mmCIF file of C-alpha atoms in Angstrom:
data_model
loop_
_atom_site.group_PDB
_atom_site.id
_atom_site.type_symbol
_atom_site.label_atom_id
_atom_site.label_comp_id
_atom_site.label_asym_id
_atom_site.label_seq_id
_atom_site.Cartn_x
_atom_site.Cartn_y
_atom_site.Cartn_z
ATOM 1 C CA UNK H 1 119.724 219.667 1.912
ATOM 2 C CA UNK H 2 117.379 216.952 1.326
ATOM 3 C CA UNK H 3 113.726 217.827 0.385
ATOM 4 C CA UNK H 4 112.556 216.323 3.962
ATOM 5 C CA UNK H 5 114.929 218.065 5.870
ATOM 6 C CA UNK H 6 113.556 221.131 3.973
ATOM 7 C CA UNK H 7 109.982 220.966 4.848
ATOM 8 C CA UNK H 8 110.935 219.718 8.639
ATOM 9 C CA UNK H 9 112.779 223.086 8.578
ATOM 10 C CA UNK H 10 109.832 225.184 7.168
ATOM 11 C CA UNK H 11 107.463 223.594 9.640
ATOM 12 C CA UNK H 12 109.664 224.014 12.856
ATOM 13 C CA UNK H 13 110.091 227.932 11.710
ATOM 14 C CA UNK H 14 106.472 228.218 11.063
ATOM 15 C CA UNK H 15 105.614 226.559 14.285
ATOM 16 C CA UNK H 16 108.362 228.983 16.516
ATOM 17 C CA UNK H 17 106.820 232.353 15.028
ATOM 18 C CA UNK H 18 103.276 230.862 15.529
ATOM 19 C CA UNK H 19 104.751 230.041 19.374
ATOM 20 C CA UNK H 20 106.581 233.444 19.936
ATOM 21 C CA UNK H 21 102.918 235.212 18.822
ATOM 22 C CA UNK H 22 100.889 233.463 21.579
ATOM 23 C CA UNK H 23 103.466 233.671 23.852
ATOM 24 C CA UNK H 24 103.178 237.168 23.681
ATOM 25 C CA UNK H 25 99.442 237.387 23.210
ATOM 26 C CA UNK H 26 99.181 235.381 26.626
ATOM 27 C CA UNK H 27 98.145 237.959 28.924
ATOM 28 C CA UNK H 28 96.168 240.373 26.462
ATOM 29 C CA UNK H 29 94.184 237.398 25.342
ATOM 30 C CA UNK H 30 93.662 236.471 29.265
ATOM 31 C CA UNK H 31 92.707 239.961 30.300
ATOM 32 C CA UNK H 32 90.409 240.552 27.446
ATOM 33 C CA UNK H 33 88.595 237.419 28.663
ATOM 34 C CA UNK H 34 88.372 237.979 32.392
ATOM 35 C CA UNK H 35 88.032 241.776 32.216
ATOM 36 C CA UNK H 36 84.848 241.407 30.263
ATOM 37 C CA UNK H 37 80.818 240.092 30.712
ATOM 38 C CA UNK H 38 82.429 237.033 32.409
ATOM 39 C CA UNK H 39 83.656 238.763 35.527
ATOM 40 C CA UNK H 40 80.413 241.091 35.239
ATOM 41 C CA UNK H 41 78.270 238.239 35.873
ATOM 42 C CA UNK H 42 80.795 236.736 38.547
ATOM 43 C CA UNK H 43 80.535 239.474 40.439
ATOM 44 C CA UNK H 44 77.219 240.611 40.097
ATOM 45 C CA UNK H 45 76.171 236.843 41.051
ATOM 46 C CA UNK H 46 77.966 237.721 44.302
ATOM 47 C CA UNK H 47 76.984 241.412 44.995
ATOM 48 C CA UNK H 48 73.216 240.376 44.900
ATOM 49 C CA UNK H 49 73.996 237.454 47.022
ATOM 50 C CA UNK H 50 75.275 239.097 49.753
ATOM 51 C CA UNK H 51 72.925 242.127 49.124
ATOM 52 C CA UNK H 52 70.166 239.683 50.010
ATOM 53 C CA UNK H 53 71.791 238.367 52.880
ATOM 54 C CA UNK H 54 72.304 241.859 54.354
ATOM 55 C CA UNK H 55 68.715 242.729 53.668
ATOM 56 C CA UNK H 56 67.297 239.686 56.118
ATOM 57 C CA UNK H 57 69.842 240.753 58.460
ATOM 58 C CA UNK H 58 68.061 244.150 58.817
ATOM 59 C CA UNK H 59 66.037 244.432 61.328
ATOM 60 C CA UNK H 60 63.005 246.932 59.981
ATOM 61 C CA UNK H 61 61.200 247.062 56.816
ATOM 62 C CA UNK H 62 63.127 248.325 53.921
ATOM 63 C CA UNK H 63 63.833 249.466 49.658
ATOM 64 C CA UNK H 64 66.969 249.060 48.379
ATOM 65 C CA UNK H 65 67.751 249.618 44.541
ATOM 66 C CA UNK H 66 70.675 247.923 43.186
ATOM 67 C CA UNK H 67 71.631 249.716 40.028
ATOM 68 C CA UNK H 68 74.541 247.912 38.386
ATOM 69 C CA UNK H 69 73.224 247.006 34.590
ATOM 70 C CA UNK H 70 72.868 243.584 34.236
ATOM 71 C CA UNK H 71 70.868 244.099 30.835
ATOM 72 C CA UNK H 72 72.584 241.630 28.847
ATOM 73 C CA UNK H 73 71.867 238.445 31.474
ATOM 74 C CA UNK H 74 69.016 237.186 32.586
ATOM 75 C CA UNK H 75 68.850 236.976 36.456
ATOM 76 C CA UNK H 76 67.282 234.143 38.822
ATOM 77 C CA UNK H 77 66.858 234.129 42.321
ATOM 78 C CA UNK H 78 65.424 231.067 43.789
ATOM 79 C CA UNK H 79 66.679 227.862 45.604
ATOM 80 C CA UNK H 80 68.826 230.500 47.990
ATOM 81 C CA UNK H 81 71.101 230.805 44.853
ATOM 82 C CA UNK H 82 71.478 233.762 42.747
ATOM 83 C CA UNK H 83 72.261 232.934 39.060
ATOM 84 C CA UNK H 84 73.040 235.432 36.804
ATOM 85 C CA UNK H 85 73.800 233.465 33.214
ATOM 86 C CA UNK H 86 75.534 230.977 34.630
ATOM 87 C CA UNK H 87 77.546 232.537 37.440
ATOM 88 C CA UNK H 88 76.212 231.182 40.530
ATOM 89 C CA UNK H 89 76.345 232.352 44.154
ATOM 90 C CA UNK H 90 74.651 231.361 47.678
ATOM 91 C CA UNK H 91 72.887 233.097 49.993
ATOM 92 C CA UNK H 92 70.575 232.409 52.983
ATOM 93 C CA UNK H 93 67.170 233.561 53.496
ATOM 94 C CA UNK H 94 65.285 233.683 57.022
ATOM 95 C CA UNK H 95 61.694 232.679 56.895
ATOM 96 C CA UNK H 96 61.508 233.306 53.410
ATOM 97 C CA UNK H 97 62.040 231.241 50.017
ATOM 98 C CA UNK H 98 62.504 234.280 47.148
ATOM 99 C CA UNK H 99 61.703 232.600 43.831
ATOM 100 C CA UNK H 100 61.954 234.702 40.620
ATOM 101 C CA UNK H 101 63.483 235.320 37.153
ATOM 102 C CA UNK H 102 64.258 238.625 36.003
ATOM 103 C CA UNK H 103 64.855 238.918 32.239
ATOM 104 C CA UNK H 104 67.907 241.414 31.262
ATOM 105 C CA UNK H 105 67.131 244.053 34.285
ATOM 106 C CA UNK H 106 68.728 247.485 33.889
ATOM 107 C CA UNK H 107 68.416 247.786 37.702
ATOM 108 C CA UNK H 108 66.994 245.634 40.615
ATOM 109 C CA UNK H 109 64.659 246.643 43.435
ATOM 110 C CA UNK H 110 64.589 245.034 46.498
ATOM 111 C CA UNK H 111 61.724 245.537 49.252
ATOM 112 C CA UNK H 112 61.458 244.025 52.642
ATOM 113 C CA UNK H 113 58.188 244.503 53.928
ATOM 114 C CA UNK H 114 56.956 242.053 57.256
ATOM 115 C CA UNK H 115 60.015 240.093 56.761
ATOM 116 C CA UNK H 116 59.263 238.896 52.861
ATOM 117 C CA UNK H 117 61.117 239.854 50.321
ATOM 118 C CA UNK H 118 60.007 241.117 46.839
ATOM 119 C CA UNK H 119 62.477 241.260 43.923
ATOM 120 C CA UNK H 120 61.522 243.617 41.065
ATOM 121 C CA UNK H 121 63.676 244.140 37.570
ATOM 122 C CA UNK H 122 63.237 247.298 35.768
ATOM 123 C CA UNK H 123 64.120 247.357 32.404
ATOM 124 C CA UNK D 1 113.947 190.748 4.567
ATOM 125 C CA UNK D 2 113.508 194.693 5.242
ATOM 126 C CA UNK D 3 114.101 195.465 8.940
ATOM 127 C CA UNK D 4 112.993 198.843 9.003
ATOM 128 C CA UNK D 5 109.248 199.599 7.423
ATOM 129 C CA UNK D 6 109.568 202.941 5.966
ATOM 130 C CA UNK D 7 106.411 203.877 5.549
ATOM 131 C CA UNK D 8 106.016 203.805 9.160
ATOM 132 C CA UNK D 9 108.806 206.049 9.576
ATOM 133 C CA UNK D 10 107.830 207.780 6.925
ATOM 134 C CA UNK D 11 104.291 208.754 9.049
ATOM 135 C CA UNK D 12 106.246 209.839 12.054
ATOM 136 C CA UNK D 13 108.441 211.970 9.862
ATOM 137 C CA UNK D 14 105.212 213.806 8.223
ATOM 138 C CA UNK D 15 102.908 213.681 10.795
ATOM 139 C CA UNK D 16 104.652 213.863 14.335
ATOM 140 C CA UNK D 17 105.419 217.347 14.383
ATOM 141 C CA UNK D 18 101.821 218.287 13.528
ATOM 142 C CA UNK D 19 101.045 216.372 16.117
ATOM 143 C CA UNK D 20 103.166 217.919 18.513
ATOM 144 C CA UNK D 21 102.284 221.616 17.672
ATOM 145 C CA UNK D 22 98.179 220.425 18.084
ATOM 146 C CA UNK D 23 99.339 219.349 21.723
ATOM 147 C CA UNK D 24 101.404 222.453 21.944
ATOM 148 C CA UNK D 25 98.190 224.507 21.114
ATOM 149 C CA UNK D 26 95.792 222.369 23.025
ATOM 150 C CA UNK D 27 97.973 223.054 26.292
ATOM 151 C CA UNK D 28 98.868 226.947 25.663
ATOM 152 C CA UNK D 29 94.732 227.022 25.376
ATOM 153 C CA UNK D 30 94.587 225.359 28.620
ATOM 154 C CA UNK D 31 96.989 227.750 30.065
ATOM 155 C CA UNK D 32 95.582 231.231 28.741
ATOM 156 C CA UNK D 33 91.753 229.891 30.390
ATOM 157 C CA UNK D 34 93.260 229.120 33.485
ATOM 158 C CA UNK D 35 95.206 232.257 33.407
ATOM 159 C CA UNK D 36 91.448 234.260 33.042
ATOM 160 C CA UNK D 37 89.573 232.490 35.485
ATOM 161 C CA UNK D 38 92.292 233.357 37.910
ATOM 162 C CA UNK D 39 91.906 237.214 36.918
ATOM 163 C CA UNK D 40 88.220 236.654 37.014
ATOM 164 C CA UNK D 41 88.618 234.612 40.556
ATOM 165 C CA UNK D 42 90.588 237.973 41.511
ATOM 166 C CA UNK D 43 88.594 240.498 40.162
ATOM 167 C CA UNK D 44 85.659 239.122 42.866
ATOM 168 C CA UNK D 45 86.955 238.407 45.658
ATOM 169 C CA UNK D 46 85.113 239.314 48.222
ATOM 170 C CA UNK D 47 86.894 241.039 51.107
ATOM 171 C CA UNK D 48 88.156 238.702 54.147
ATOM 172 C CA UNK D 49 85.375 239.179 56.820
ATOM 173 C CA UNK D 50 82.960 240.674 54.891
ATOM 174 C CA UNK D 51 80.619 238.388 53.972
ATOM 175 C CA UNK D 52 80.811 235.877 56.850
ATOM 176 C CA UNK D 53 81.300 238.590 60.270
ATOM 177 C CA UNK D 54 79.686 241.865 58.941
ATOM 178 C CA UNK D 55 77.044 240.657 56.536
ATOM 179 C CA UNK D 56 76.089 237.042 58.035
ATOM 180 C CA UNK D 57 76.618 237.032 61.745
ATOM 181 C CA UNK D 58 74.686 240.130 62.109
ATOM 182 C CA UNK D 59 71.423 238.515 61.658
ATOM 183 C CA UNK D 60 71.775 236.968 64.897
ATOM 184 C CA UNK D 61 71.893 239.860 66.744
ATOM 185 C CA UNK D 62 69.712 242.146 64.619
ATOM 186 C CA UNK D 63 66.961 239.995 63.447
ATOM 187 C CA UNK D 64 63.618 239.499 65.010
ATOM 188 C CA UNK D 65 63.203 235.829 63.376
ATOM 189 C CA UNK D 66 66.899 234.862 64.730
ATOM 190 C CA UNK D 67 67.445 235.980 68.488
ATOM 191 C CA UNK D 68 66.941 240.036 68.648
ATOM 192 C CA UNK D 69 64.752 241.129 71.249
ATOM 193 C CA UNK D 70 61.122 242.386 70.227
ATOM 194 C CA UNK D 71 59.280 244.598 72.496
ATOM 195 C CA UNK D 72 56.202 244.819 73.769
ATOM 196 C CA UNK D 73 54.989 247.377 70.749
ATOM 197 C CA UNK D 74 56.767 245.240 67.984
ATOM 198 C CA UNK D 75 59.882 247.375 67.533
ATOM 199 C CA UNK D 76 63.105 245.411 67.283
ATOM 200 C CA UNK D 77 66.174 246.228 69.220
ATOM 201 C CA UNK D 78 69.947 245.616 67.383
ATOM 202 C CA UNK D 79 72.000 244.228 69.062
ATOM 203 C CA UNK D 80 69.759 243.311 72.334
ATOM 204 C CA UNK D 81 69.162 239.175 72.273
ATOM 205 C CA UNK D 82 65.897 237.615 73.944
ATOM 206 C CA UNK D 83 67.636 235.163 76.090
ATOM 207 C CA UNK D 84 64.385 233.239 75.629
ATOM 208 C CA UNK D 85 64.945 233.003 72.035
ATOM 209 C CA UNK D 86 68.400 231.504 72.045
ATOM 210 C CA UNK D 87 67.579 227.743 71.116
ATOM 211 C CA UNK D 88 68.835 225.856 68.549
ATOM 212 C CA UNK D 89 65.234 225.666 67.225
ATOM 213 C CA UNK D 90 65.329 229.871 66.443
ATOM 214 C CA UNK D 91 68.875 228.671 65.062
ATOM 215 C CA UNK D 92 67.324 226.604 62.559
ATOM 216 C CA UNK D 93 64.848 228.957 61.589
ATOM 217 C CA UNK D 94 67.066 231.605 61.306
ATOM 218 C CA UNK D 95 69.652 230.065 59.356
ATOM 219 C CA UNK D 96 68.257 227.360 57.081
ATOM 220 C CA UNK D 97 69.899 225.121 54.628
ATOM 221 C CA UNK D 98 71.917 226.249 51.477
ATOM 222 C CA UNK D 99 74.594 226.631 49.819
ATOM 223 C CA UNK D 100 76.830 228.519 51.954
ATOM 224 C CA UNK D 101 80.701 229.299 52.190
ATOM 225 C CA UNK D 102 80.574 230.015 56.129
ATOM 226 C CA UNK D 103 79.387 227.554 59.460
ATOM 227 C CA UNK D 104 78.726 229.813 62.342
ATOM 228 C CA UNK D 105 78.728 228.255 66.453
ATOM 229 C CA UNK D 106 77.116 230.509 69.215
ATOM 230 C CA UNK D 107 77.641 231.056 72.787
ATOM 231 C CA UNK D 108 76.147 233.755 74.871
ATOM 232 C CA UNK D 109 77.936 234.657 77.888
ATOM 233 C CA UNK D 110 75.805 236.400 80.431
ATOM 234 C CA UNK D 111 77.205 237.709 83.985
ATOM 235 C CA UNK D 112 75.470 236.841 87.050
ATOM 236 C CA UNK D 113 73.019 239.031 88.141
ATOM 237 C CA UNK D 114 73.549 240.368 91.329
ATOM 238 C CA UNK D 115 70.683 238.729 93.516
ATOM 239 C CA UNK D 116 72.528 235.477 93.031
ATOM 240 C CA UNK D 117 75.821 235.895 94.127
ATOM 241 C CA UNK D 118 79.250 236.089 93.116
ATOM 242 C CA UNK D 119 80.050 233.721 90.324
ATOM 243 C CA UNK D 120 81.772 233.114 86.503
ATOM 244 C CA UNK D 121 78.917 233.803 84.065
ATOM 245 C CA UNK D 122 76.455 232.094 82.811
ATOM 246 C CA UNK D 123 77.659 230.898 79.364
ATOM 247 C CA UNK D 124 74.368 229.368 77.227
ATOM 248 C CA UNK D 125 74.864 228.050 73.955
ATOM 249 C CA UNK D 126 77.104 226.648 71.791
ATOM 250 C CA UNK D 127 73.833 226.487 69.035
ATOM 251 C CA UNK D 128 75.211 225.611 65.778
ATOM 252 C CA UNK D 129 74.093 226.202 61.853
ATOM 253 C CA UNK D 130 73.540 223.287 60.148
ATOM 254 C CA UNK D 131 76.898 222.867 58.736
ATOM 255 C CA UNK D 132 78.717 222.883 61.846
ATOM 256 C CA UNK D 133 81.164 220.534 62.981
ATOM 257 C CA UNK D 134 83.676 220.489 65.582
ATOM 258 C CA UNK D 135 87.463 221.505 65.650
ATOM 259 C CA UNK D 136 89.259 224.075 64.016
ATOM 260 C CA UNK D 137 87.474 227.532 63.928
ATOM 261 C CA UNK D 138 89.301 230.014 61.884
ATOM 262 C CA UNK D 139 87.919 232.966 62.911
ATOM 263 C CA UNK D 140 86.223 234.133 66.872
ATOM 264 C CA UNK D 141 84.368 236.860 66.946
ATOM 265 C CA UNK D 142 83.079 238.332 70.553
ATOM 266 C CA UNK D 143 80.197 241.067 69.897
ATOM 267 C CA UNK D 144 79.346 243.352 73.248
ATOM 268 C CA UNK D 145 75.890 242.859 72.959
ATOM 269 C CA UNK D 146 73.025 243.421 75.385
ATOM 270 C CA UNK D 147 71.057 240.679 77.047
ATOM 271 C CA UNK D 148 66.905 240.584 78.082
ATOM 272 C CA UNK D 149 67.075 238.430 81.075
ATOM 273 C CA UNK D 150 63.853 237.871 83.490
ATOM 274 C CA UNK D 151 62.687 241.252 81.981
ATOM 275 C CA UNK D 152 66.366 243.093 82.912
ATOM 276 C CA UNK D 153 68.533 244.556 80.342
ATOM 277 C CA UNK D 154 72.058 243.777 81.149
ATOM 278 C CA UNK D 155 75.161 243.639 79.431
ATOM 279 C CA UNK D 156 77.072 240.589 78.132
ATOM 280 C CA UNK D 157 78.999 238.934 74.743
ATOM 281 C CA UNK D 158 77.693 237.058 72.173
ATOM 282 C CA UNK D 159 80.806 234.546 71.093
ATOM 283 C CA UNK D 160 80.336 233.616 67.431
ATOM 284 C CA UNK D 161 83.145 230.832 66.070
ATOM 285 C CA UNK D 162 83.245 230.812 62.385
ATOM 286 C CA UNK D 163 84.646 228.093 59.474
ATOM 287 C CA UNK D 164 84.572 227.885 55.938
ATOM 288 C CA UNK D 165 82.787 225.221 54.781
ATOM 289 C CA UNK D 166 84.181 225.208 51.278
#
């Protein structure tokens, strides 16, 4: 055997193990990535969202807590989107324009009082 | 005369594999991201007719800034809508620009009362959101609602046609 044909040989062998481990790393490496602060903030982004929008649909005054830990994002509410590091989700306010930044909240209160909304973090 | 330059085949000889397995890498990378995001993307979904009929049409009927009637002492009754207040102006208000998945079109369908006659209802509306535009709806919702009408309560349905917008 020629000394190319050698290293060709040693590369394509190299290159099929290397293959055959991500192959079968695939869908640990893909759960470990979705299952973790990515889908967190996804759906916390969401959950707030519609939160909010069920708050301005209630008719009376009200205090809701929402006590999912978000304490390793920062949280900001304005422009009727909810942004929690990066995941962004829509909502719509009535007669209102909430505007605020909460900074790694261990829980959220919310408090409708004469149809205005007030957005609290508690660390 | 050499035909064939060897040291360009000598290149593709050393180097094109290499190449190949980057490209290989490059595109399993590709695949295992896509593959999260679609586990993320699944892991939030939000339930069919959650958001848009339970969380976002209820405003109309249970919000005094959208078309729920207010009484005379301030209290505000669910699902009772101040005929007065069904315009597309209280539409506006009540559901102002943003970034939203859902459109909403409504239509309020009142029966005669009784003083005028036999007849087919009185249908008011459509009043649109913003984002409305006509054709397709992909979901109709009919909500037995009641009605303030020249100071009478009566029954009637509030007919709310929904589409995604994105």
């Amino acid at each position: 055997m020629s000394k190319r044909g050698a290293v060709m040989l040693f590369i394509m062998i190299i290159g099929l193990v290397v293959s055959v481990i991500v192959a079968f790393m695939f869908p640990i490496i893909a759960k470990a990535y979705a299952s973790g602060n990515i889908i967190l903030k996804v759906a916390a982004a969401r959950d707030i969202a519609i939160t909010i929008d069920t708050i301005y649909a209630y008719p009376n005054d009200l205090e809701l807590e929402y006590d999912v830990d978000l304490s390793k994002f920062d949280v900001e509410i304005s422009d009727n989107v909810v942004n929690v590091d990066g995941a962004e989700y829509g909502f719509v306010p009535i007669g209102d324009s909430p505007n605020v930044i909460l900074n790694r909240p261990k829980k959220i209160v919310f408090q409708k009082e004469n149809d205005i909304l007030t957005i609290t973090g508690i660390k | 005369m050499k035909i064939f330059n060897y040291k360009k085949a000598s290149f593709v000889d050393e180097w094109g594999p290499w190449i190949f397995f980057i490209i290989a890498v490059g595109v399993v990378g590709i695949i295992i991201v896509k593959l999260a995001n679609v586990n993320v993307s699944s892991g939030t979904n939000i339930p069919e007719g959650l958001e848009d009929e339970l969380v976002l049409a209820a405003r109309f009927y249970n919000s005094e800034d959208c078309f729920a009637y207010v009484d005379d002492v301030g209290r505000v009754h669910p699902k009772v809508i101040d005929v007065n207040k069904f315009t597309q102006e209280n539409m506006n208000k009540c559901f102002p620009q943003g970034e939203v998945k859902y459109a909403f079109s409504l239509s309020l369908s009142v029966p005669r009362p009784r003083t005028s006659g036999p007849g087919p209802p009185l249908v008011l509306g459509p009043i649109n959101t913003f984002n409305w535009w006509p054709g397709f709806e992909r979901n109709v919702v009919l909500e037995d609602i009641f009605i303030i009408l020249d100071g009478n309560k009566i029954a009637g349905n509030l007919k709310i046609n929904i589409k995604n917008v994105k």
